[in-house]
Coordinates of C-alpha atoms in Angstrom, one line a residue:
Chain A
M94 CA 100.6 74.3 141.8
S95 CA 101.5 72.6 145.0
Q96 CA 103.7 69.8 144.9
G97 CA 101.4 67.1 145.3
A98 CA 99.3 68.0 142.8
L99 CA 102.9 67.8 140.5
T100 CA 103.6 64.9 141.5
R101 CA 99.7 63.9 140.3
S102 CA 99.5 65.7 137.3
V103 CA 103.1 63.7 136.4
E104 CA 101.8 60.3 137.5
K105 CA 98.8 61.7 135.1
E106 CA 101.3 61.7 132.2
A107 CA 103.3 58.6 132.8
Q108 CA 100.0 56.7 132.6
G109 CA 98.9 57.8 129.1
T110 CA 96.4 55.4 127.3
F111 CA 97.8 54.7 123.4
L112 CA 94.4 56.6 121.7
A113 CA 95.7 59.4 124.6
E114 CA 99.8 59.1 123.2
L115 CA 98.4 59.4 119.8
R116 CA 96.2 62.7 120.5
H117 CA 99.4 64.3 121.9
R118 CA 102.0 62.9 118.7
L119 CA 99.4 63.3 115.9
P120 CA 99.9 67.1 114.3
L121 CA 96.4 68.4 113.5
E122 CA 97.5 67.8 110.1
T123 CA 97.2 64.3 110.1
Y124 CA 93.4 63.9 110.8
V125 CA 92.5 66.9 108.1
L126 CA 94.5 64.2 105.6
A127 CA 92.5 61.6 106.8
L128 CA 89.0 63.8 106.4
T129 CA 90.4 64.3 102.7
V130 CA 91.6 60.5 101.8
L131 CA 88.0 59.9 103.5
V132 CA 86.1 62.8 101.3
W133 CA 88.0 61.8 97.8
V134 CA 86.6 58.1 99.4
L135 CA 83.2 59.2 98.9
L136 CA 82.9 60.8 96.1
A137 CA 85.1 58.1 94.4
I138 CA 81.5 56.1 95.6
I139 CA 79.0 58.6 94.8
S140 CA 80.4 60.4 91.8
P141 CA 81.1 58.2 88.6
Y142 CA 82.8 61.5 87.1
F143 CA 85.3 61.8 90.1
W144 CA 87.7 59.1 89.7
T145 CA 88.0 59.8 85.8
A146 CA 91.7 61.4 84.9
G147 CA 89.9 64.2 83.4
N148 CA 88.8 64.8 87.0
I149 CA 91.6 63.6 89.0
T150 CA 94.3 66.4 87.0
N151 CA 91.4 69.0 86.9
I152 CA 91.9 69.1 91.1
L153 CA 95.7 68.5 90.7
R154 CA 95.5 72.1 88.7
Q155 CA 93.1 73.4 90.1
V156 CA 95.1 72.9 93.7
S157 CA 98.3 74.2 92.6
I158 CA 97.3 77.8 91.9
D159 CA 95.1 77.3 95.7
A160 CA 97.8 75.7 97.3
I161 CA 100.8 78.4 95.9
L162 CA 98.5 81.1 97.1
A163 CA 98.4 78.9 100.4
F164 CA 102.0 78.8 101.1
G165 CA 102.2 82.4 101.4
S166 CA 100.2 83.8 103.8
L167 CA 101.1 81.1 106.2
F168 CA 104.0 82.7 106.4
P169 CA 102.7 86.0 108.1
I170 CA 100.3 83.9 109.8
I171 CA 103.6 82.2 111.5
L172 CA 104.3 85.5 112.5
A173 CA 101.7 86.0 114.0
G174 CA 100.4 88.3 111.5
I175 CA 97.7 87.8 108.1
D176 CA 98.1 88.8 105.1
L177 CA 94.6 89.9 103.6
S178 CA 96.2 91.6 100.7
V179 CA 96.9 87.9 98.8
G180 CA 93.3 87.5 96.6
S181 CA 93.9 91.4 95.2
V182 CA 97.7 91.0 94.5
A183 CA 97.2 88.2 92.7
G184 CA 94.2 89.7 91.1
L185 CA 96.4 93.0 90.5
S186 CA 98.9 90.8 88.8
G187 CA 97.6 89.0 86.3
V188 CA 95.9 92.7 85.1
V189 CA 99.6 93.9 84.3
F190 CA 100.9 90.5 83.6
S191 CA 98.1 90.7 80.1
M192 CA 98.3 94.5 80.0
L193 CA 102.1 94.2 79.6
I194 CA 101.8 91.4 77.0
A195 CA 98.8 92.1 74.9
N196 CA 98.4 96.4 75.9
A197 CA 102.3 97.5 75.9
G198 CA 103.1 94.3 73.6
Q199 CA 106.2 93.4 75.9
G200 CA 107.9 89.7 75.6
L201 CA 106.9 87.0 78.1
L202 CA 109.9 87.0 80.0
V203 CA 109.7 91.1 80.3
A204 CA 106.1 90.8 81.2
F205 CA 106.8 87.7 83.7
V206 CA 110.2 89.6 85.3
A207 CA 108.4 93.1 85.6
T208 CA 104.9 91.8 87.6
L209 CA 107.3 89.5 89.2
A210 CA 108.9 92.1 90.9
M211 CA 106.0 94.9 91.8
G212 CA 104.7 91.7 93.6
I213 CA 107.8 92.1 95.6
V214 CA 107.2 95.8 95.9
I215 CA 104.0 95.4 97.3
G216 CA 105.1 92.9 100.1
I217 CA 108.4 95.3 101.2
I218 CA 105.5 98.1 102.2
N219 CA 103.7 95.7 103.6
G220 CA 106.4 94.2 106.0
W221 CA 107.6 97.7 106.7
A222 CA 104.5 98.9 107.4
T223 CA 104.5 96.5 109.8
D224 CA 107.0 96.7 111.3
R225 CA 108.7 100.3 110.9
L226 CA 105.0 102.3 111.1
G227 CA 103.1 99.6 114.0
I228 CA 100.3 99.5 111.3
P229 CA 98.3 95.9 113.2
P230 CA 98.3 93.8 109.9
F231 CA 94.6 93.0 109.7
I232 CA 94.9 96.9 108.7
V233 CA 97.8 97.1 106.5
T234 CA 96.9 94.2 103.9
L235 CA 93.3 95.5 104.8
A236 CA 93.6 98.6 102.7
G237 CA 95.9 96.2 100.0
L238 CA 92.6 94.1 99.6
Q239 CA 90.3 97.2 99.0
G240 CA 93.3 99.1 97.0
Y241 CA 95.0 96.5 95.0
R242 CA 91.3 95.3 93.3
G243 CA 90.5 99.1 93.3
L244 CA 94.2 98.9 91.3
A245 CA 93.2 95.8 89.7
L246 CA 89.7 97.2 87.9
L247 CA 91.1 101.1 87.7
L248 CA 94.1 99.9 85.1
S249 CA 91.5 97.1 82.9
G250 CA 89.0 99.2 83.1
G251 CA 87.1 97.0 84.6
M252 CA 87.2 94.6 81.4
T253 CA 88.8 90.9 80.6
I254 CA 92.5 91.4 78.4
S255 CA 93.0 88.8 76.0
G256 CA 95.0 88.4 73.4
M257 CA 97.9 86.3 75.4
P258 CA 100.0 84.0 73.5
A259 CA 98.6 80.0 72.8
G260 CA 101.9 78.7 74.8
L261 CA 100.5 80.5 77.5
Q262 CA 97.9 78.3 77.6
A263 CA 99.5 75.4 76.4
F264 CA 102.0 75.3 79.5
S265 CA 98.9 75.9 82.5
L266 CA 97.2 72.3 80.2
S267 CA 100.6 70.5 79.4
S268 CA 102.0 67.8 81.8
V269 CA 105.1 66.1 83.0
A270 CA 104.3 62.1 82.6
H271 CA 100.8 62.4 83.3
V272 CA 101.0 64.7 86.1
P273 CA 100.1 68.5 85.3
T274 CA 102.8 70.6 85.4
L275 CA 100.8 73.1 87.1
F276 CA 101.2 71.1 89.8
L277 CA 104.9 69.8 89.8
L278 CA 104.9 73.8 90.3
M279 CA 103.3 73.3 92.6
A280 CA 105.0 71.3 94.7
V281 CA 108.6 72.5 93.7
I282 CA 107.5 75.3 95.0
G283 CA 106.4 74.2 98.3
F284 CA 109.6 72.0 98.8
C285 CA 111.0 75.1 99.0
A286 CA 109.5 77.1 101.0
H287 CA 109.7 73.8 103.6
F288 CA 112.2 74.0 102.9
M289 CA 113.6 77.0 104.1
L290 CA 110.7 77.1 106.7
A291 CA 112.1 74.2 108.3
Y292 CA 116.0 73.9 107.7
T293 CA 116.8 77.3 107.8
R294 CA 117.8 80.3 110.4
L295 CA 115.1 82.4 108.5
G296 CA 112.6 80.1 109.1
R297 CA 114.1 78.5 112.1
Y298 CA 113.2 83.2 112.8
M299 CA 110.0 83.5 111.8
Y300 CA 108.4 80.9 113.7
A301 CA 110.2 82.5 116.9
I302 CA 108.8 85.7 116.7
G303 CA 105.4 84.3 115.9
S304 CA 106.4 82.8 119.6
N305 CA 107.8 86.5 121.5
A306 CA 108.6 88.6 119.6
E307 CA 110.5 90.4 122.4
A308 CA 112.8 87.2 123.3
A309 CA 113.6 87.1 119.6
R310 CA 114.5 90.1 119.4
R311 CA 116.5 90.8 122.8
V312 CA 118.7 87.3 121.4
G313 CA 119.5 90.0 118.9
I314 CA 116.9 88.5 116.1
R315 CA 116.6 91.0 113.2
V316 CA 112.7 91.7 113.2
I317 CA 112.1 93.9 110.9
H318 CA 114.1 91.7 108.8
V319 CA 112.8 88.7 108.8
T320 CA 109.0 90.7 109.4
T321 CA 110.3 92.4 105.6
I322 CA 111.0 88.9 104.2
A323 CA 107.5 87.2 105.1
Y324 CA 105.2 90.2 103.7
A325 CA 107.5 90.1 100.3
L326 CA 107.0 86.3 99.9
A327 CA 103.7 86.7 100.0
A328 CA 102.9 88.9 97.8
L329 CA 105.4 86.9 96.0
F330 CA 103.7 83.9 95.8
A331 CA 101.0 85.5 95.5
T332 CA 101.9 86.8 92.1
I333 CA 103.0 84.0 91.0
S334 CA 99.1 82.1 91.6
G335 CA 98.1 85.6 89.7
L336 CA 99.9 85.1 87.1
L337 CA 99.4 80.8 86.5
L338 CA 95.6 82.0 86.6
V339 CA 96.5 84.0 83.7
A340 CA 97.5 80.5 82.2
R341 CA 95.3 78.9 83.0
L342 CA 92.3 80.9 81.9
S343 CA 93.9 82.3 79.0
M344 CA 93.5 86.0 79.8
G345 CA 94.4 89.1 83.2
T346 CA 90.8 88.8 84.7
P347 CA 90.4 92.2 87.1
T348 CA 88.6 90.2 89.2
A349 CA 90.0 87.0 89.4
A350 CA 91.0 86.1 92.6
T351 CA 88.8 87.3 94.8
G352 CA 88.2 86.4 98.1
S353 CA 90.8 83.6 97.6
E354 CA 92.8 85.5 100.3
L355 CA 90.5 84.0 103.1
Q356 CA 90.1 80.7 102.1
A357 CA 94.3 80.6 101.4
I358 CA 94.0 81.9 105.6
A359 CA 91.7 79.7 106.1
A360 CA 92.9 76.3 104.4
A361 CA 96.5 77.2 106.0
V362 CA 95.0 77.8 109.4
V363 CA 92.6 73.9 109.1
G364 CA 96.1 72.9 108.6
G365 CA 97.8 73.5 111.4
A366 CA 98.4 77.0 111.6
S367 CA 97.7 79.1 114.7
L368 CA 96.1 82.5 114.1
F369 CA 98.2 83.5 117.8
G370 CA 101.7 82.8 115.6
G371 CA 104.3 80.1 115.7
R372 CA 102.7 76.9 114.8
G373 CA 102.2 75.9 110.6
T374 CA 103.1 74.1 108.0
I375 CA 103.7 74.1 104.5
L376 CA 102.6 70.4 103.9
G377 CA 99.3 71.4 106.0
C378 CA 98.7 74.1 103.8
F379 CA 98.9 71.8 100.9
I380 CA 96.4 69.4 102.5
G381 CA 93.7 72.2 103.8
S382 CA 93.8 73.8 100.8
L383 CA 93.8 70.3 99.1
L384 CA 90.5 69.5 101.5
F385 CA 88.7 72.8 100.2
T386 CA 89.5 72.1 96.4
T387 CA 88.4 69.0 97.0
I388 CA 85.0 69.3 97.8
G389 CA 84.3 72.5 95.8
N390 CA 84.7 69.9 93.3
G391 CA 82.5 67.6 94.4
A392 CA 79.8 70.0 95.3
N393 CA 79.8 70.6 91.2
L394 CA 80.1 67.2 91.0
L395 CA 76.8 66.6 93.3
G396 CA 75.3 69.3 91.9
I397 CA 75.2 71.4 95.3
N398 CA 74.5 74.6 95.4
S399 CA 77.8 76.5 95.9
F400 CA 76.4 78.5 98.9
W401 CA 76.2 75.3 100.1
Q402 CA 79.7 74.5 99.4
M403 CA 80.7 78.1 101.7
V404 CA 78.4 77.0 104.6
I405 CA 80.5 73.8 105.1
E406 CA 83.9 75.0 104.5
G407 CA 82.4 77.9 107.0
L408 CA 81.5 74.6 109.4
L409 CA 85.1 72.8 108.6
I410 CA 86.8 75.9 109.7
A411 CA 84.8 76.4 112.8
F412 CA 84.9 73.2 113.8
V413 CA 89.1 72.2 112.8
V414 CA 89.9 75.4 115.6
Y415 CA 88.0 74.2 118.2
F416 CA 90.0 70.6 117.9
D417 CA 92.9 72.5 118.2
N418 CA 91.9 74.2 120.9
L419 CA 90.7 71.1 122.9
Q420 CA 93.8 69.9 121.0
K421 CA 96.4 71.8 122.9
R422 CA 94.2 72.5 126.2
R423 CA 95.3 68.9 126.6
Q424 CA 98.0 68.8 126.4
A425 CA 98.7 72.1 128.4
G426 CA 97.3 69.1 130.8
M427 CA 93.9 71.7 131.8
G428 CA 91.5 69.9 130.0
Chain B
M419 CA 137.9 89.4 144.0
A420 CA 138.6 90.8 140.2
A421 CA 135.9 92.9 139.3
L422 CA 134.5 91.5 136.8
L423 CA 131.7 94.1 135.5
E424 CA 131.0 97.6 136.5
V425 CA 129.0 100.2 137.0
E426 CA 130.0 103.8 137.9
G427 CA 127.4 106.9 138.6
L428 CA 125.2 105.1 136.0
V429 CA 121.4 107.6 136.3
K430 CA 118.6 107.8 134.4
S431 CA 115.5 109.6 134.4
F432 CA 112.2 108.6 131.6
G433 CA 111.3 112.3 131.3
P434 CA 111.0 114.1 134.6
V435 CA 111.3 111.3 136.6
D436 CA 114.7 111.0 138.1
V437 CA 115.1 107.3 138.5
L438 CA 118.7 106.6 138.8
H439 CA 121.1 108.7 140.6
G440 CA 124.6 107.9 140.1
V441 CA 124.7 104.1 141.1
D442 CA 127.6 102.4 141.3
L443 CA 128.3 98.7 141.7
S444 CA 130.9 95.7 140.7
L445 CA 130.6 92.1 140.7
G446 CA 133.1 89.7 140.3
A447 CA 133.9 86.4 138.2
G448 CA 131.7 83.7 140.6
E449 CA 130.1 85.5 143.3
V450 CA 126.5 85.9 143.7
L451 CA 125.4 89.5 144.0
A452 CA 121.3 89.8 145.1
L453 CA 120.3 93.0 144.2
V454 CA 116.6 94.2 146.6
G455 CA 115.0 96.9 147.3
D456 CA 110.8 98.2 147.5
N457 CA 109.0 97.9 144.5
G458 CA 110.2 101.0 142.3
A459 CA 113.2 101.2 144.2
G460 CA 115.5 100.5 140.6
K461 CA 116.8 97.6 140.1
S462 CA 114.5 97.1 136.4
T463 CA 115.8 100.2 135.3
L464 CA 119.8 99.5 136.4
I465 CA 119.6 95.6 135.2
K466 CA 118.3 96.9 131.2
H467 CA 120.6 99.2 131.0
I468 CA 123.1 96.1 132.0
A469 CA 121.3 93.6 129.6
G470 CA 121.2 96.8 127.0
V471 CA 117.7 97.2 127.1
Y472 CA 118.1 101.1 128.4
R473 CA 121.1 103.5 127.3
P474 CA 122.2 106.0 130.7
D475 CA 121.5 109.4 130.5
A476 CA 125.5 109.7 132.3
G477 CA 127.6 106.9 134.0
E478 CA 130.2 104.1 132.5
I479 CA 129.6 100.0 132.2
R480 CA 132.9 98.0 132.3
L481 CA 133.4 94.6 131.5
E482 CA 136.8 93.3 132.6
G483 CA 138.1 96.5 133.1
R484 CA 136.8 97.6 129.5
P485 CA 133.9 100.4 128.9
V486 CA 132.0 98.7 127.3
R487 CA 128.4 100.8 125.6
L488 CA 125.4 97.8 125.9
E489 CA 123.3 99.3 122.5
T490 CA 121.2 96.8 121.8
P491 CA 120.5 93.3 124.1
G492 CA 122.3 91.5 120.6
K493 CA 125.4 93.1 121.5
A494 CA 125.0 92.5 125.3
R495 CA 124.7 89.4 124.9
E496 CA 127.5 89.6 122.5
L497 CA 130.1 90.1 125.3
G498 CA 129.0 87.8 126.9
I499 CA 125.7 88.7 129.5
E500 CA 122.9 87.2 129.2
T501 CA 119.5 87.9 131.2
V502 CA 117.1 84.9 132.4
Y503 CA 113.6 87.1 132.3
Q504 CA 110.4 85.8 134.5
D505 CA 109.0 84.5 131.3
L506 CA 109.9 86.4 128.7
A507 CA 112.8 85.1 127.3
L508 CA 111.7 81.8 125.7
A509 CA 109.9 81.0 122.6
D510 CA 106.7 79.2 123.2
E511 CA 106.7 76.7 119.9
L512 CA 110.1 76.5 120.2
S513 CA 112.4 72.8 121.5
V514 CA 114.4 73.0 124.4
G515 CA 117.5 73.3 121.5
A516 CA 115.8 75.7 119.0
N517 CA 115.4 77.6 122.7
I518 CA 119.0 77.4 123.7
F519 CA 120.4 78.0 120.2
L520 CA 117.8 81.0 119.1
G521 CA 119.8 83.7 117.4
R522 CA 122.9 81.6 117.2
E523 CA 122.0 78.0 115.9
P524 CA 125.2 76.0 114.3
V525 CA 125.0 76.1 110.7
R526 CA 126.0 73.8 108.3
R527 CA 126.3 73.7 104.7
F528 CA 123.5 72.1 102.8
L529 CA 124.8 70.0 99.5
G530 CA 128.4 72.5 100.2
L531 CA 126.3 75.5 99.7
I532 CA 122.9 76.0 101.6
P533 CA 123.2 77.6 104.7
V534 CA 120.7 74.4 106.7
I535 CA 120.2 74.8 111.0
D536 CA 122.5 72.0 112.3
K537 CA 119.9 70.1 114.2
V538 CA 121.9 66.7 115.1
R539 CA 124.7 69.5 116.7
I540 CA 121.5 71.4 118.9
K541 CA 120.3 68.0 119.5
S542 CA 123.0 66.6 120.8
E543 CA 125.0 69.5 122.5
T544 CA 121.5 69.7 124.2
D545 CA 121.3 66.4 126.0
A546 CA 124.3 66.4 127.0
L547 CA 123.9 69.9 128.4
L548 CA 120.5 68.8 129.9
A549 CA 122.1 65.7 132.1
R550 CA 125.2 68.0 133.1
I551 CA 122.7 69.9 134.8
E552 CA 121.0 67.1 135.8
S553 CA 117.7 69.0 134.5
R554 CA 114.1 67.5 135.1
I555 CA 114.0 68.9 131.6
P556 CA 111.4 66.3 129.4
R557 CA 114.3 65.7 126.9
K558 CA 111.6 64.6 123.5
A559 CA 109.7 67.9 124.8
R560 CA 108.9 69.4 121.4
S561 CA 108.1 72.9 122.2
V562 CA 108.9 74.3 125.5
S563 CA 105.3 75.4 126.1
R564 CA 104.5 72.2 127.9
L565 CA 107.2 73.1 130.8
S566 CA 106.4 73.8 133.9
G567 CA 108.0 77.5 135.2
G568 CA 110.8 76.0 137.1
Q569 CA 111.5 73.4 134.0
R570 CA 111.4 77.8 131.9
Q571 CA 113.4 78.9 134.1
A572 CA 115.8 76.0 134.0
V573 CA 115.7 76.2 129.7
S574 CA 117.1 80.3 130.1
I575 CA 119.5 79.1 133.0
A576 CA 121.1 76.0 130.5
R577 CA 121.1 78.8 128.2
A578 CA 123.6 80.9 129.7
L579 CA 126.1 77.9 131.2
Y580 CA 126.0 76.8 127.3
W581 CA 126.9 79.8 126.4
Q582 CA 129.6 80.3 128.9
A583 CA 128.1 83.5 129.8
K584 CA 130.1 86.2 132.2
V585 CA 127.1 88.1 133.7
V586 CA 123.9 86.3 133.9
I587 CA 121.2 88.9 135.2
M588 CA 118.8 86.8 137.0
D589 CA 115.4 88.6 137.8
E590 CA 112.8 87.4 139.8
P591 CA 113.7 83.7 138.7
T592 CA 111.8 82.0 141.1
A593 CA 108.7 84.7 141.6
A594 CA 105.6 82.0 140.6
L595 CA 107.6 78.9 140.8
A596 CA 106.3 76.1 143.9
V597 CA 108.9 75.1 146.3
M598 CA 110.5 72.0 145.0
E599 CA 111.0 74.3 142.0
R600 CA 112.4 76.8 143.5
E601 CA 115.1 74.9 145.2
H602 CA 116.5 74.0 141.6
V603 CA 116.7 77.1 139.8
I604 CA 118.6 78.5 143.4
G605 CA 121.1 75.2 143.3
L606 CA 121.9 76.6 138.4
A607 CA 122.3 79.8 140.4
R608 CA 125.0 78.7 142.6
R609 CA 125.8 76.6 140.0
L610 CA 126.6 79.3 137.2
A611 CA 128.8 81.1 140.0
A612 CA 130.5 78.0 140.5
E613 CA 131.1 77.4 136.9
G614 CA 133.2 81.1 137.3
A615 CA 129.3 83.4 136.1
G616 CA 129.4 86.5 137.6
V617 CA 125.6 86.6 138.8
I618 CA 123.4 89.2 139.7
Y619 CA 120.2 87.9 141.6
I620 CA 117.1 89.9 141.6
G621 CA 114.7 88.7 144.7
H622 CA 111.9 89.7 146.8
N623 CA 112.4 87.0 149.5
L624 CA 114.7 87.6 152.0
I625 CA 115.3 84.4 152.9
E626 CA 115.7 82.9 149.3
I627 CA 118.4 85.9 149.0
L628 CA 120.3 85.3 152.5
E629 CA 121.0 81.5 150.6
V630 CA 121.9 82.0 147.2
A631 CA 124.1 85.3 147.7
D632 CA 127.5 85.8 148.4
R633 CA 126.9 89.9 148.6
V634 CA 123.7 91.9 149.2
S635 CA 123.5 95.2 147.6
V636 CA 120.2 96.7 149.0
M637 CA 119.2 99.7 146.4
Y638 CA 116.9 102.8 148.1
R639 CA 115.7 104.8 145.5
G640 CA 117.3 105.1 142.9
R641 CA 120.9 104.8 144.7
I642 CA 122.6 101.5 145.8
V643 CA 122.6 102.3 149.8
H644 CA 123.8 99.1 151.0
V645 CA 126.3 96.4 150.5
T646 CA 127.4 93.4 153.2
N647 CA 128.3 90.3 153.8
A648 CA 126.0 87.9 153.1
R649 CA 127.1 85.5 155.7
E650 CA 127.1 89.3 157.3
T651 CA 123.4 90.7 157.3
T652 CA 120.6 89.7 158.2
Q653 CA 116.4 89.8 157.3
Q654 CA 116.3 92.7 159.6
E655 CA 119.2 94.6 158.3
L656 CA 117.8 94.4 155.3
I657 CA 114.5 95.7 155.5
K658 CA 115.7 98.7 157.7
Y659 CA 117.9 99.9 154.3
M660 CA 115.2 98.3 151.5
T661 CA 112.4 100.8 153.4
G662 CA 114.9 103.9 154.2
F663 CA 114.7 103.3 157.9
V664 CA 118.5 104.1 158.6
E665 CA 118.2 106.9 155.6
A666 CA 116.1 109.2 157.9
A667 CA 118.0 108.2 161.3
N668 CA 120.9 109.4 159.7

């Protein structure tokens, strides 16, 4: 850049209008939140059923399970990786958990702990294969997407597993001060994840690795440890999400959460995460999940063909990523 | 001048290719030592040994008189050797302060229990540091991706300054900069030396080299063939050594 051009660009920056400033300052999540609120208002006007206690509670329960899955998939995305296996891990977890109870006669606690442990081991394998064996995370977790779903179908013989204790569903339907327990659980998990990302060294190192893995390595950050933890958390969150699905349906389903990995990734991206790494927040993930859950709910209430729902979601992802790129280019002064 | 960093008889081969044939180098505290040489002369390979990226096949590196084993970049950094790389050193999505403290974040206890990054301290120390070096880095920059090339170099150099690095390696720090920014970075290199660091400055622009350096070492085909005081040499002389003209004449 010549000296003249430098001066000009500095002047241009200084003259930024209020709107331009707003566009620079406000993160993408703000716009997505505004869109979500708009959809809520529209649905409340169009459908008499939308703004009822029953429906809102239903949305809050559904978004809880989806958001936990999205929180998990955020960690690998921040590292500029991806985890395509979270939906299958959720499905497998549900099958293992319900079989431990129904077939092996184990108590809730044992089944719970054993399933969580399985999830963590799966995540560690994903992270290790990515970092140590140098297989791209897309491939490692694509293998997981197929493999773990296959395992879930094999173990269950393709059948649903019933015979869950009554308390489990009662838990999923319970509320504390009119707020669904599932939602509170999601909020607690989300808060912990947010705290880790925003305030601890581990979180900071995830963003650093996603921004520039080589720079992170050169300042002495142990990239393999951080990577392994990120994938372990993704699988752990997927397992929790799978267990909550079992609680909600009161049975284990080998095909549960099929395709949900893509929606989880989409929610993270719509909520401001960058697939190129280094960016993304838990709050954004929640907002993205809420938007998708609302669209799904609204489409049901209005009797819109569920295939349309997929088309709308697809357009939304394309639009948000385009908008994000536009904003980035403007920030870089190229637009 | 007491030697801060000494390299003796450094040998390195990559497979059948011998890159360094016994390199000797000595750097004093408070001096800028320029390292020049044609592409492929071995400059990068040499400094990567000092930065802990490569390990030598033979030879020794001594820091303040003691032999050191620089097994990783992290180890080199622990010992006070910082590298300002051309464009690899910063995490784009992180803020200026986060980059300066990356890998060494000050920690406080949240609720007296959970270790969290002390953001307040990072911010105040960063502000003070940037004011001290009169950098033109905007204080509020949310991420370094919005900074210019010169500002990014300034962040890397500020990092070395803050951590009071003993040895700072600057690998073509002005390669992609505008004229104004180039002057600023050269000023910062002199400043590092003035604060007591030994600076190894790699560059191609000989005018710049003669401006910034106290001494100049010329590398040619994996050896240091000439060391001279910057005030007592000329571009023409350096070019003779860089191109092997002198060796051929001998």
